[in-house]
Amino acid sequence: AQKVTQAQTEISVVEKEDVTLDCVYETRDTTYYLFWYKQPPSGELVFLIRRNSFDEQNEISGRYSWNFQKSTSSFNFTITASQVVDSAVYFCALSALGTSYDKVIFGPGTSLSVIP
Amino acid sequence: DVKVTQSSRYLVKRTGEKVFLECVQDMDHENMFWYRQDPGLGLRLIYFSYDVKMKEKGDIPEGYSVSREKKERFSLILESASTNQTSMYLCASSLYRASSYNEQFFGPGTRLTVL
């Protein structure tokens, strides 16, 4: 079975603090993709990053960075020097070639509040 | 930019009513999806479609049906709305069929309340 766990339901940080959002996944497939999406208060999920199972290099994009570790089945997301605009619900998601269609498994989401 | 639009942001209906939620995408994507989002449960797939007139059940299809008569439009139908269908409904699209590589593009959501 495929599953995505985001153990942190809600996180509050003060502006400029660093924050890490955890994501743990389960799959038996050897080829899969992991995603992070952001859902701001406006409601529209926005794609942030995709990672394939063969690429464990960490990635940095501005204040955002992602740490993919197959050994622990984790794909954590860190925001450095958080800003109020980072307040949103963040979803980690998994898709695998073993499925018969484009099914994506979403985690329950982590609600991040950045306090000024 | 891909744009996915949904017909309503907020909708209030009564129990037993037939409800139509419309979704349109403007980038010629093959796949379209309907999810419902509930607190603590994340996004759950109701139905998806990979081509015109084609549809596949997702994880929670009971009480819903869909229609895709044109490539750009995917409709979700609640035949007889019930209070447990009060939720946020999200439409999404992605480019190619059967490619786990695709990211999905989402509409702004429709918050449906069934009284």
mmCIF file of C-alpha atoms in Angstrom, chain A residues 44, chain B residues 4-6 22-25 32-36 72-75 89-93 104-110:
data_model
loop_
_atom_site.group_PDB
_atom_site.id
_atom_site.type_symbol
_atom_site.label_atom_id
_atom_site.label_comp_id
_atom_site.label_asym_id
_atom_site.label_seq_id
_atom_site.Cartn_x
_atom_site.Cartn_y
_atom_site.Cartn_z
ATOM 1 C CA GLU A 44 -5.512 26.943 -5.038
ATOM 2 C CA VAL B 4 -8.015 25.736 -14.137
ATOM 3 C CA THR B 5 -11.268 27.436 -13.311
ATOM 4 C CA GLN B 6 -14.208 26.242 -11.268
ATOM 5 C CA GLU B 22 -17.996 22.589 -13.331
ATOM 6 C CA CYS B 23 -14.286 22.686 -14.091
ATOM 7 C CA VAL B 24 -12.529 24.028 -17.170
ATOM 8 C CA GLN B 25 -8.836 23.913 -18.083
ATOM 9 C CA MET B 32 -8.633 15.852 -15.175
ATOM 10 C CA PHE B 33 -9.412 15.059 -11.549
ATOM 11 C CA TRP B 34 -11.964 15.786 -8.861
ATOM 12 C CA TYR B 35 -10.894 15.703 -5.221
ATOM 13 C CA ARG B 36 -12.582 16.547 -1.999
ATOM 14 C CA GLU B 72 -11.377 21.013 -21.485
ATOM 15 C CA ARG B 73 -14.409 20.461 -19.258
ATOM 16 C CA PHE B 74 -14.957 18.010 -16.419
ATOM 17 C CA SER B 75 -18.131 18.107 -14.372
ATOM 18 C CA TYR B 89 -14.061 20.308 -3.884
ATOM 19 C CA LEU B 90 -10.908 20.729 -5.925
ATOM 20 C CA CYS B 91 -10.507 20.175 -9.628
ATOM 21 C CA ALA B 92 -7.101 19.495 -11.152
ATOM 22 C CA SER B 93 -5.570 18.679 -14.506
ATOM 23 C CA GLN B 104 -1.150 18.595 -11.241
ATOM 24 C CA PHE B 105 -2.602 22.056 -11.737
ATOM 25 C CA PHE B 106 -5.443 22.973 -9.434
ATOM 26 C CA GLY B 107 -8.445 25.231 -9.546
ATOM 27 C CA PRO B 108 -9.333 27.544 -6.638
ATOM 28 C CA GLY B 109 -11.848 25.090 -5.180
ATOM 29 C CA THR B 110 -15.577 25.149 -4.513
#
